[in-house]
Coordinates of C-alpha atoms in Angstrom, one line a residue:
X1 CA 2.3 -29.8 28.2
X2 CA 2.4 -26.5 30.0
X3 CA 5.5 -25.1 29.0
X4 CA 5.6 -22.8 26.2
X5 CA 5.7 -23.8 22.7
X6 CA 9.6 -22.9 21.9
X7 CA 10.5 -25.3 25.3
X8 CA 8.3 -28.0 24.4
X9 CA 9.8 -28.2 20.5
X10 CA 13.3 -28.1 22.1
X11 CA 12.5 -30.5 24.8
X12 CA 10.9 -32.6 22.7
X13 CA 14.1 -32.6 19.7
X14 CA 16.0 -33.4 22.9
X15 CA 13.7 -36.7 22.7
X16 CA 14.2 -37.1 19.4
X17 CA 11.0 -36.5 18.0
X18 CA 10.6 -33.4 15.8
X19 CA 7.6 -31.0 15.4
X20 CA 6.6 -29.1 12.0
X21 CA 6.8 -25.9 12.6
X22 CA 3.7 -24.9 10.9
X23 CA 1.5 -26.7 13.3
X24 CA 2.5 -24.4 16.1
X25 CA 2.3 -20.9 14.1
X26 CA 0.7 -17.9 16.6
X27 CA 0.2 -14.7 15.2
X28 CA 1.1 -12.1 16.9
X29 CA 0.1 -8.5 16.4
X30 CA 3.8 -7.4 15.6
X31 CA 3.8 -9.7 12.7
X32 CA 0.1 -9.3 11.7
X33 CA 1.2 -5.3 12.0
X34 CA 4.6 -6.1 9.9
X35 CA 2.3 -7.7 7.3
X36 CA 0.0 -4.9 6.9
X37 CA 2.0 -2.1 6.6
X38 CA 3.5 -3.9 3.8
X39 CA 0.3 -5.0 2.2
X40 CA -1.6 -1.6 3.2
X41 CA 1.5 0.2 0.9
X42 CA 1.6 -2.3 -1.8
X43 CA -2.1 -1.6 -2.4
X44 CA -1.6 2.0 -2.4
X45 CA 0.9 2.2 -4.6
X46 CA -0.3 -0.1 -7.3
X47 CA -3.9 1.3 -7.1
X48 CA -3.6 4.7 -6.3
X49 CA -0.3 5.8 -7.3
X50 CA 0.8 3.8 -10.2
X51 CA -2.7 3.3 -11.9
X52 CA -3.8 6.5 -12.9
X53 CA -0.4 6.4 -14.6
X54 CA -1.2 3.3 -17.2
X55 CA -2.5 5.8 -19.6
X56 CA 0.6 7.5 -20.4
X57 CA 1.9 3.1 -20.9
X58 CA -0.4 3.5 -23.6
X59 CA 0.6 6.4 -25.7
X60 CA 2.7 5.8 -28.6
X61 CA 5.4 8.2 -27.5
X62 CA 8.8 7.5 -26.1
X63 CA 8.3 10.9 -23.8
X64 CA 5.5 9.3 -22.0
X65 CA 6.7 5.9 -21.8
X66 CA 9.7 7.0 -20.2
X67 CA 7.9 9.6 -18.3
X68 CA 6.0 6.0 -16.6
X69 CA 8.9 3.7 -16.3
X70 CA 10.8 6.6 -14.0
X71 CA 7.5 7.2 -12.1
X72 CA 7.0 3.4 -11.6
X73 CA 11.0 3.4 -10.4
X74 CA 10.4 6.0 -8.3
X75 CA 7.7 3.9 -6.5
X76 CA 9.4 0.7 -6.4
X77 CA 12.4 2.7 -4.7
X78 CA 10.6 3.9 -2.0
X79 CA 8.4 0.5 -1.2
X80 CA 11.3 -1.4 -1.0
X81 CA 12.8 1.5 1.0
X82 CA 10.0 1.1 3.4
X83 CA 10.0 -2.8 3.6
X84 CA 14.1 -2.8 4.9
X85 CA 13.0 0.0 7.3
X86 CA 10.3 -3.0 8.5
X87 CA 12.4 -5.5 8.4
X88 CA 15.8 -3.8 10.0
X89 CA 14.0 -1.5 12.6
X90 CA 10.3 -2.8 13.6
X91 CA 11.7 -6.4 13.2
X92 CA 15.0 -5.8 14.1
X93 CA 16.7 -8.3 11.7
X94 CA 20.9 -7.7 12.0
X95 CA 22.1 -7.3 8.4
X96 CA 25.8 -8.1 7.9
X97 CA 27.5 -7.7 4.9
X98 CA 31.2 -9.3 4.5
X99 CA 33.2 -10.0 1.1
X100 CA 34.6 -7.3 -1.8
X101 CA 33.6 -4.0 -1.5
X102 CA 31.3 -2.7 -4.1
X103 CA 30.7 0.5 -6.0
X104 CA 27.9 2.6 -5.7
X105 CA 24.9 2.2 -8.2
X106 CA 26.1 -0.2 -10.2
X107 CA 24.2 -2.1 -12.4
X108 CA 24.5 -5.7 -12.3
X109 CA 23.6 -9.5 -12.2
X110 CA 23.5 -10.5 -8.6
X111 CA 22.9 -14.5 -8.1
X112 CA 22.4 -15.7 -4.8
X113 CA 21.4 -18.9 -2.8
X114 CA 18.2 -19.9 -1.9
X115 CA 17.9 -21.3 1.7
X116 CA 14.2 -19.7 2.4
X117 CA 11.4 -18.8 0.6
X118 CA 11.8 -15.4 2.1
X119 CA 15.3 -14.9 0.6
X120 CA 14.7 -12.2 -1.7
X121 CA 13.2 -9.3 1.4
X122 CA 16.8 -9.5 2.1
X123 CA 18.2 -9.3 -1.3
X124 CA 16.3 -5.7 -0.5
X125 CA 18.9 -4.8 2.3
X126 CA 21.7 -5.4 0.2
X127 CA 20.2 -3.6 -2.7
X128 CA 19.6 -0.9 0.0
X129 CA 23.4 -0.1 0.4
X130 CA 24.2 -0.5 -3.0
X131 CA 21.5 2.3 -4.3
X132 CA 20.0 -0.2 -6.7
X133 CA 16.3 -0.9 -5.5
X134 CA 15.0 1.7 -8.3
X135 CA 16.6 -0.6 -11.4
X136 CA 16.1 -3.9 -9.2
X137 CA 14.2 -6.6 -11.1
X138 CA 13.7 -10.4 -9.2
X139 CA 13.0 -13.5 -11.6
X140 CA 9.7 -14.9 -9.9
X141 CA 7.2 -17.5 -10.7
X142 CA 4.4 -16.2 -12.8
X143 CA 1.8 -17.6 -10.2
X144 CA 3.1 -14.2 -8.0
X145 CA 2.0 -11.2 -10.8
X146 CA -1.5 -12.3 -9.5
X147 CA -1.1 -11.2 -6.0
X148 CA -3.6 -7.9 -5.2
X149 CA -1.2 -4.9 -4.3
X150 CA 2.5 -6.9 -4.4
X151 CA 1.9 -8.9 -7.8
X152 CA 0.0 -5.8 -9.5
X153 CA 3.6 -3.6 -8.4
X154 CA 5.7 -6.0 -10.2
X155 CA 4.5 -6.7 -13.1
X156 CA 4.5 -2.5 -13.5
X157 CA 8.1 -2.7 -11.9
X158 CA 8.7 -5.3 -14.9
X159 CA 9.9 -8.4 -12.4
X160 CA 11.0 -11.4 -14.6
X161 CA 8.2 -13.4 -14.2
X162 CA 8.3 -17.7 -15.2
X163 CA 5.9 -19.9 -16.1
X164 CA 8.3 -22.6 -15.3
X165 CA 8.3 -24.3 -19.1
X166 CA 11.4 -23.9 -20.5
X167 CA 10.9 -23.0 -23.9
X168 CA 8.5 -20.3 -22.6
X169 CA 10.4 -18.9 -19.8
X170 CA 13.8 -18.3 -22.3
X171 CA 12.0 -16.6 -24.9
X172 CA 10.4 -14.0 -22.5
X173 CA 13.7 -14.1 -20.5
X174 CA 15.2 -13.0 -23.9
X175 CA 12.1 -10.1 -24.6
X176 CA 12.1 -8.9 -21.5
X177 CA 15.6 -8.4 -20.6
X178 CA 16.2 -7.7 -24.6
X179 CA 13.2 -4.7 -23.8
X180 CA 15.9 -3.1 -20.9
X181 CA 18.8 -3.3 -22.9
X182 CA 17.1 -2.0 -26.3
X183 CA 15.7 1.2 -24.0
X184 CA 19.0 1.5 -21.8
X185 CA 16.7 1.1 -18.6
X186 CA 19.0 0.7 -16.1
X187 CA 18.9 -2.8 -14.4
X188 CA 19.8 -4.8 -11.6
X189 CA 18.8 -8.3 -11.6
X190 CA 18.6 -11.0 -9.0
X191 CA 18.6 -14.5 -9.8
X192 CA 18.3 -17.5 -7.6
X193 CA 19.9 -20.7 -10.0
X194 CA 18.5 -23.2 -7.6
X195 CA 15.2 -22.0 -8.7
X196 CA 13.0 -23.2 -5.7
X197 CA 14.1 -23.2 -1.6
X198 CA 15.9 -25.4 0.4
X199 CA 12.5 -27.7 1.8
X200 CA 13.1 -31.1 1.9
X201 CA 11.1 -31.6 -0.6
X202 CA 13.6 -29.8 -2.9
X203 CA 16.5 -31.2 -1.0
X204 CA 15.4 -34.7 -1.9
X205 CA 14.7 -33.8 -5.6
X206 CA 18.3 -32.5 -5.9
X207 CA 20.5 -35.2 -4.0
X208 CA 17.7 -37.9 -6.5
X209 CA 19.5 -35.6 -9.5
X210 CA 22.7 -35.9 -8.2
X211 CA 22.8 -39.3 -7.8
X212 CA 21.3 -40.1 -11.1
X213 CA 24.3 -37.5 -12.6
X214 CA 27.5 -38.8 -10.5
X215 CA 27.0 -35.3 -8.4
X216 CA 28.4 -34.9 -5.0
X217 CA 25.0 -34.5 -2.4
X218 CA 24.9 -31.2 -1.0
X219 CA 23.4 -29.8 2.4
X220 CA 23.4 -26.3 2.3
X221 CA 22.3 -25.3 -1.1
X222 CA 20.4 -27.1 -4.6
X223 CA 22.0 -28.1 -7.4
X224 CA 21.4 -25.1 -9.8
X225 CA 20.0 -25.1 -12.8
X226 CA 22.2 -23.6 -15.3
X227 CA 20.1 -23.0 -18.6
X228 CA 18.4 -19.9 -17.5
X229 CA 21.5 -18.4 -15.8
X230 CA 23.4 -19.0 -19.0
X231 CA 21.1 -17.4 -21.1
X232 CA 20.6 -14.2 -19.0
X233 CA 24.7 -13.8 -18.9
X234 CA 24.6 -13.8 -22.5
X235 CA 21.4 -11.6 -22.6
X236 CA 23.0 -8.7 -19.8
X237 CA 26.6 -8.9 -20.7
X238 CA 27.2 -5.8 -22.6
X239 CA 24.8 -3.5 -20.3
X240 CA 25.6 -5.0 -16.6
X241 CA 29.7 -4.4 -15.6
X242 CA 29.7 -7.3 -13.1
X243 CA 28.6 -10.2 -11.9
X244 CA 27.3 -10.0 -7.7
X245 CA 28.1 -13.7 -6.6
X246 CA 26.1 -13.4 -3.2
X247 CA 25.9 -16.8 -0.4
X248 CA 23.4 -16.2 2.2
X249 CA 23.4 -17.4 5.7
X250 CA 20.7 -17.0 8.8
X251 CA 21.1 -16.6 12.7
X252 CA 17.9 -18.1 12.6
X253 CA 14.9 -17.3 15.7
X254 CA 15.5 -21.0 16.7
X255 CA 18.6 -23.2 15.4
X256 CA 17.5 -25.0 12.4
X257 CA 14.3 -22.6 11.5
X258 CA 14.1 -21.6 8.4
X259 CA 12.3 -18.1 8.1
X260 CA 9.0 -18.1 6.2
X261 CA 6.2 -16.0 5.9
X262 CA 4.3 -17.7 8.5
X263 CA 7.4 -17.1 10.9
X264 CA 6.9 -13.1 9.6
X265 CA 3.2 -13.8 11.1
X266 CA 4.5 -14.6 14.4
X267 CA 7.1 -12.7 14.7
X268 CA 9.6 -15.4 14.7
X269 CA 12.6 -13.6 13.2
X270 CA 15.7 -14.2 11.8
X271 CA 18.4 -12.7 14.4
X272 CA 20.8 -11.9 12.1
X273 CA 21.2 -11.9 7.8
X274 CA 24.7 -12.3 6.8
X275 CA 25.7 -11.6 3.1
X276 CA 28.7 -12.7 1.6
X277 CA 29.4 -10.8 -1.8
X278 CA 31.9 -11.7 -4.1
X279 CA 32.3 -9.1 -7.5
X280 CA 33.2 -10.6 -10.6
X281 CA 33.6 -8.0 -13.3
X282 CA 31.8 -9.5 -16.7
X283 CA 35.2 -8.6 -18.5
X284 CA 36.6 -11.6 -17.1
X285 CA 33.6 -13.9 -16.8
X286 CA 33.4 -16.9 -19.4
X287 CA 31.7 -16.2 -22.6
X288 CA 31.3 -20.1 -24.3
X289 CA 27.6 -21.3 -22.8
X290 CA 29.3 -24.4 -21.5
X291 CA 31.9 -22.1 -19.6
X292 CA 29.5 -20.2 -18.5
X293 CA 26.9 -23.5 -16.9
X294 CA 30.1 -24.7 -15.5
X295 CA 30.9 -21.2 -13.7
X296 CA 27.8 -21.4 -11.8
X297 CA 28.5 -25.2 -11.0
X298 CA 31.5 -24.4 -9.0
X299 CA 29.9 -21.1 -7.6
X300 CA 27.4 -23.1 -5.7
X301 CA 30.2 -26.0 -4.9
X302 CA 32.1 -23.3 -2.9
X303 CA 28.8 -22.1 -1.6
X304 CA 28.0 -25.1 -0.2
X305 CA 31.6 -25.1 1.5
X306 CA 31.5 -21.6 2.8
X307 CA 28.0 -22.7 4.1
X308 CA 29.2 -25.7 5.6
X309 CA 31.6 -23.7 7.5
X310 CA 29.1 -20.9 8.8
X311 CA 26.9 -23.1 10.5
X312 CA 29.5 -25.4 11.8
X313 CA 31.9 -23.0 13.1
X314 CA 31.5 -19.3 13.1
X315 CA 28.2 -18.1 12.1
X316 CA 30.3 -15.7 10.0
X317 CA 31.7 -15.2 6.5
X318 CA 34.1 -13.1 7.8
X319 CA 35.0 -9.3 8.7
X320 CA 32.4 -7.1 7.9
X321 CA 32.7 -4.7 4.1
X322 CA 32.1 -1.1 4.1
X323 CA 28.8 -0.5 1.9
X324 CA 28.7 2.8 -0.5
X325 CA 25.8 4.2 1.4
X326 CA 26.7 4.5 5.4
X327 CA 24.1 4.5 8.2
X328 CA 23.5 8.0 7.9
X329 CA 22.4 8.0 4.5
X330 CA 20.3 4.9 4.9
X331 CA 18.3 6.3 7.8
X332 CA 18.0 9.8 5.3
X333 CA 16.4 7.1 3.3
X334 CA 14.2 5.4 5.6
X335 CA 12.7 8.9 7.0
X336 CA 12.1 9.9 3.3
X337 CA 10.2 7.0 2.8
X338 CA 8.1 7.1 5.6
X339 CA 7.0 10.7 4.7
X340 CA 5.8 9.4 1.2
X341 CA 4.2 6.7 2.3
X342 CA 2.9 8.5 5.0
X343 CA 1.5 11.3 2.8
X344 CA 0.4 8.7 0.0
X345 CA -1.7 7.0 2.9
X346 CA -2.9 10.3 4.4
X347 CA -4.4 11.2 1.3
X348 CA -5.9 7.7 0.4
X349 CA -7.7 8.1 3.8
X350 CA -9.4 11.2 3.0
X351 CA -9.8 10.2 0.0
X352 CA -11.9 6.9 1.2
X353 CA -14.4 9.5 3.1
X354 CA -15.9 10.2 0.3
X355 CA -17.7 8.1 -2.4
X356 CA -15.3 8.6 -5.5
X357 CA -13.0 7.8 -3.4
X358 CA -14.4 3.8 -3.0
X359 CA -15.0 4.1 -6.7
X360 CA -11.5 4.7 -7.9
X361 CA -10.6 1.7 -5.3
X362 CA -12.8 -0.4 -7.0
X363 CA -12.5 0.8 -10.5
X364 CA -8.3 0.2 -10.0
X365 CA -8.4 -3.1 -8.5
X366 CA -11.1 -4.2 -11.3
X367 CA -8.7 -2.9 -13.7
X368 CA -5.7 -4.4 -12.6
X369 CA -7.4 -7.6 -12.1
X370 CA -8.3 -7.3 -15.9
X371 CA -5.0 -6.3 -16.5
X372 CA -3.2 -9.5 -14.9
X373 CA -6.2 -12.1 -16.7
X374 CA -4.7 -10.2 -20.5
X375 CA -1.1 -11.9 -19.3
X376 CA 0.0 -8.5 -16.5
X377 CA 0.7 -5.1 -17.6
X378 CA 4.6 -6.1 -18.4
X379 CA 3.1 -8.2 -21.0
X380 CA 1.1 -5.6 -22.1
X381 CA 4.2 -2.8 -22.3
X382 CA 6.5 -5.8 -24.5
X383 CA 3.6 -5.8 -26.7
X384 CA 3.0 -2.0 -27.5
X385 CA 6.8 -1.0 -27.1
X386 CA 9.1 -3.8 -27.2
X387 CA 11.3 -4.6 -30.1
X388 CA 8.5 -6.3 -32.1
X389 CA 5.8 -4.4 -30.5
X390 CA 2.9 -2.6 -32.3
X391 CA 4.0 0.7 -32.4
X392 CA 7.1 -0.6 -33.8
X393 CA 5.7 -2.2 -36.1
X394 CA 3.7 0.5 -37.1
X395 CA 6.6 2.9 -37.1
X396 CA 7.9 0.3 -39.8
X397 CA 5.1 0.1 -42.0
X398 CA 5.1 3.7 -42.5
X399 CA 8.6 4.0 -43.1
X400 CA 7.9 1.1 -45.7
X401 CA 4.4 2.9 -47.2
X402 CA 6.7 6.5 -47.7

């Protein structure tokens, strides 16, 4: 074959024979420089700027504590302000946001398809315009907190992180969300009820489920899995005012591509991201649990339809919404971020001139990597400060002992 690689796979579908992707992946260096600015700032942040700040995690005093959680916020905002300026600029990825118009800053739970395993960089964009990357928190699989630089972040940013057992997962659900509530952190969290992507792997598992239950086989989205959803409703439902029922669909590089990070690698982009957000205020969201599972049923059933409609038809949800923060204020935010993370990486530079400055690298990523084999530094804050931590406990035995 001498034609290139995107002819051949569409002369070849024409044929009806199909080609996996991932054996034709070519990095490229916009990709492979995409990926390293992210990773490059990832590492700087959790080793150099949030590190030296562990000891004041530590102290048994709410000042300090606090004093952490807003530095670690302030971090987290500017990362994730950095990573939509990657994605939305360098990459050039459309972002198109339809449905009810939304307040500003407002904290909530925000539940969204999972088509991709890439899903959530966009869940960034949206969290953009709603001013709520500083308080946004993703439920993850606990395999992730081990990543150097992005995993080491999160667990200081206190993602949600699951082991995928249930009994497990709902009683740290319950300690960690419980630990935001009990502190009145503010928080945003993003849930994906399918729990896994749209492979067909996963397709396959879910229409096998579906048949086994008398469920109708979908195309466009997973079954979702109800048990953790329900439990986080009940957990966030006096502290978040709403409920952020988001569908997400792709103009994908190539019809039928699903975005990955392999596609990041090569530069293969998504065209354009359209979000579709639909507010539900929590006053008027069920409150029995089996309400509540079957709200989330017949979310994802009309999902499914407003999917099935987007790629047939229109490749659109509908007339664009008008976001709380406008263009101008979003660029304000991109240029503020590149200055810190310019300034951040200026200083790391110098810093690596000299020889402390290679022994505070590898005295940080020694530490963090000791930090993540104890169970990740999120573990470690529940433990000294959450509502049956140690200090409480102490706290109590004293009051007991006077």
């Amino acid at each position: 074959w001498s034609r290139p690689p995107c002819q051949r796979r569409r002369a070849e579908r024409c044929a009806g024979k199909t080609i996996p992707y991932r054996s034709m992946v070519t990095v490229t260096m916009h990709g492979l420089l995409l990926i390293l600015i992210l990773v490059w700032s990832a590492l700087v942040g959790s080793m150099m700027l949030i590190m030296p700040t562990l000891c004041l995690l530590v102290l048994p005093f709410d000042g300090s504590r606090m004093l952490y959680r807003r530095w670690s916020a302030y971090v987290a905002k500017m990362w994730f302000t950095l990573a939509t300026f990657m994605i939305e600029r360098y990459a050039k990825v459309k972002i198109v946001l339809s449905g009810d118009d939304l307040p500003f800053a407002e904290p909530a739970m925000i539940v969204c398809n999972h088509r991709t395993r890439i899903d959530w960089m966009f869940m960034w964009c949206l969290c953009l315009r709603l001013s709520l990357l500083s308080c946004m928190k993703i439920v993850l699989k606990d395999s992730l907190k081990s990543i150097p630089g992005f995993g080491w972040a999160m667990q200081s940013f206190l993602f949600v992180f699951l082991a995928r057992d249930k009994s497990i997962d709902l009683k740290h659900m319950g300690e960690m969300l419980g630990y935001h509530t009990t502190n009145k952190l503010p928080l945003s969290l993003i849930l994906f009820p399918e729990g896994t992507d749209l492979s067909p792997h996963n397709m396959a598992k879910s229409d096998a489920f579906a048949s086994q239950n008398g469920l109708v086989k979908y195309k466009h989205v997973l079954h979702p899995k109800v048990v953790g959803w329900a439990r986080s409703i009940a957990l966030l439902r006096a502290t978040c005012p709403a409920v952020y029922d988001v569908t997400i669909g792709y103009h994908d590089y190539e019809e039928g591509e699903r975005p990955s990070e392999l596609s990041l690698l090569s530069s293969r982009y998504p065209r354009e991201v359209h979000l579709h957000v639909q507010r539900h205020p929590m006053s008027l969201m069920p409150e029995s649990p089996a309400e509540v599972e079957e709200w989330i049923k017949q979310s994802f059933a009309r999902k499914e339809k407003r999917l099935h409609h987007f790629y047939r038809n229109s490749k659109t949800f509908g007339p664009p919404s008008k976001p709380p923060l406008d263009e101008v204020e979003i660029e304000n935010l991109w240029k503020q971020s590149l200055i810190f993370w310019s300034l951040a990486s200026l200083i790391v530079i110098v810093s690596l001139t000299l020889v402390f400055g290679w022994f505070l690298a590898a005295f940080s990523a020694i530490v963090w990597i000791m930090l993540t084999k104890a169970g990740g530094v999120d573990i470690i804050e529940l433990w000294l400060h959450g509502e049956r931590g140690l200090y409480r406990r102490l706290i109590e035995t004293q009051d007991k002992l006077d």
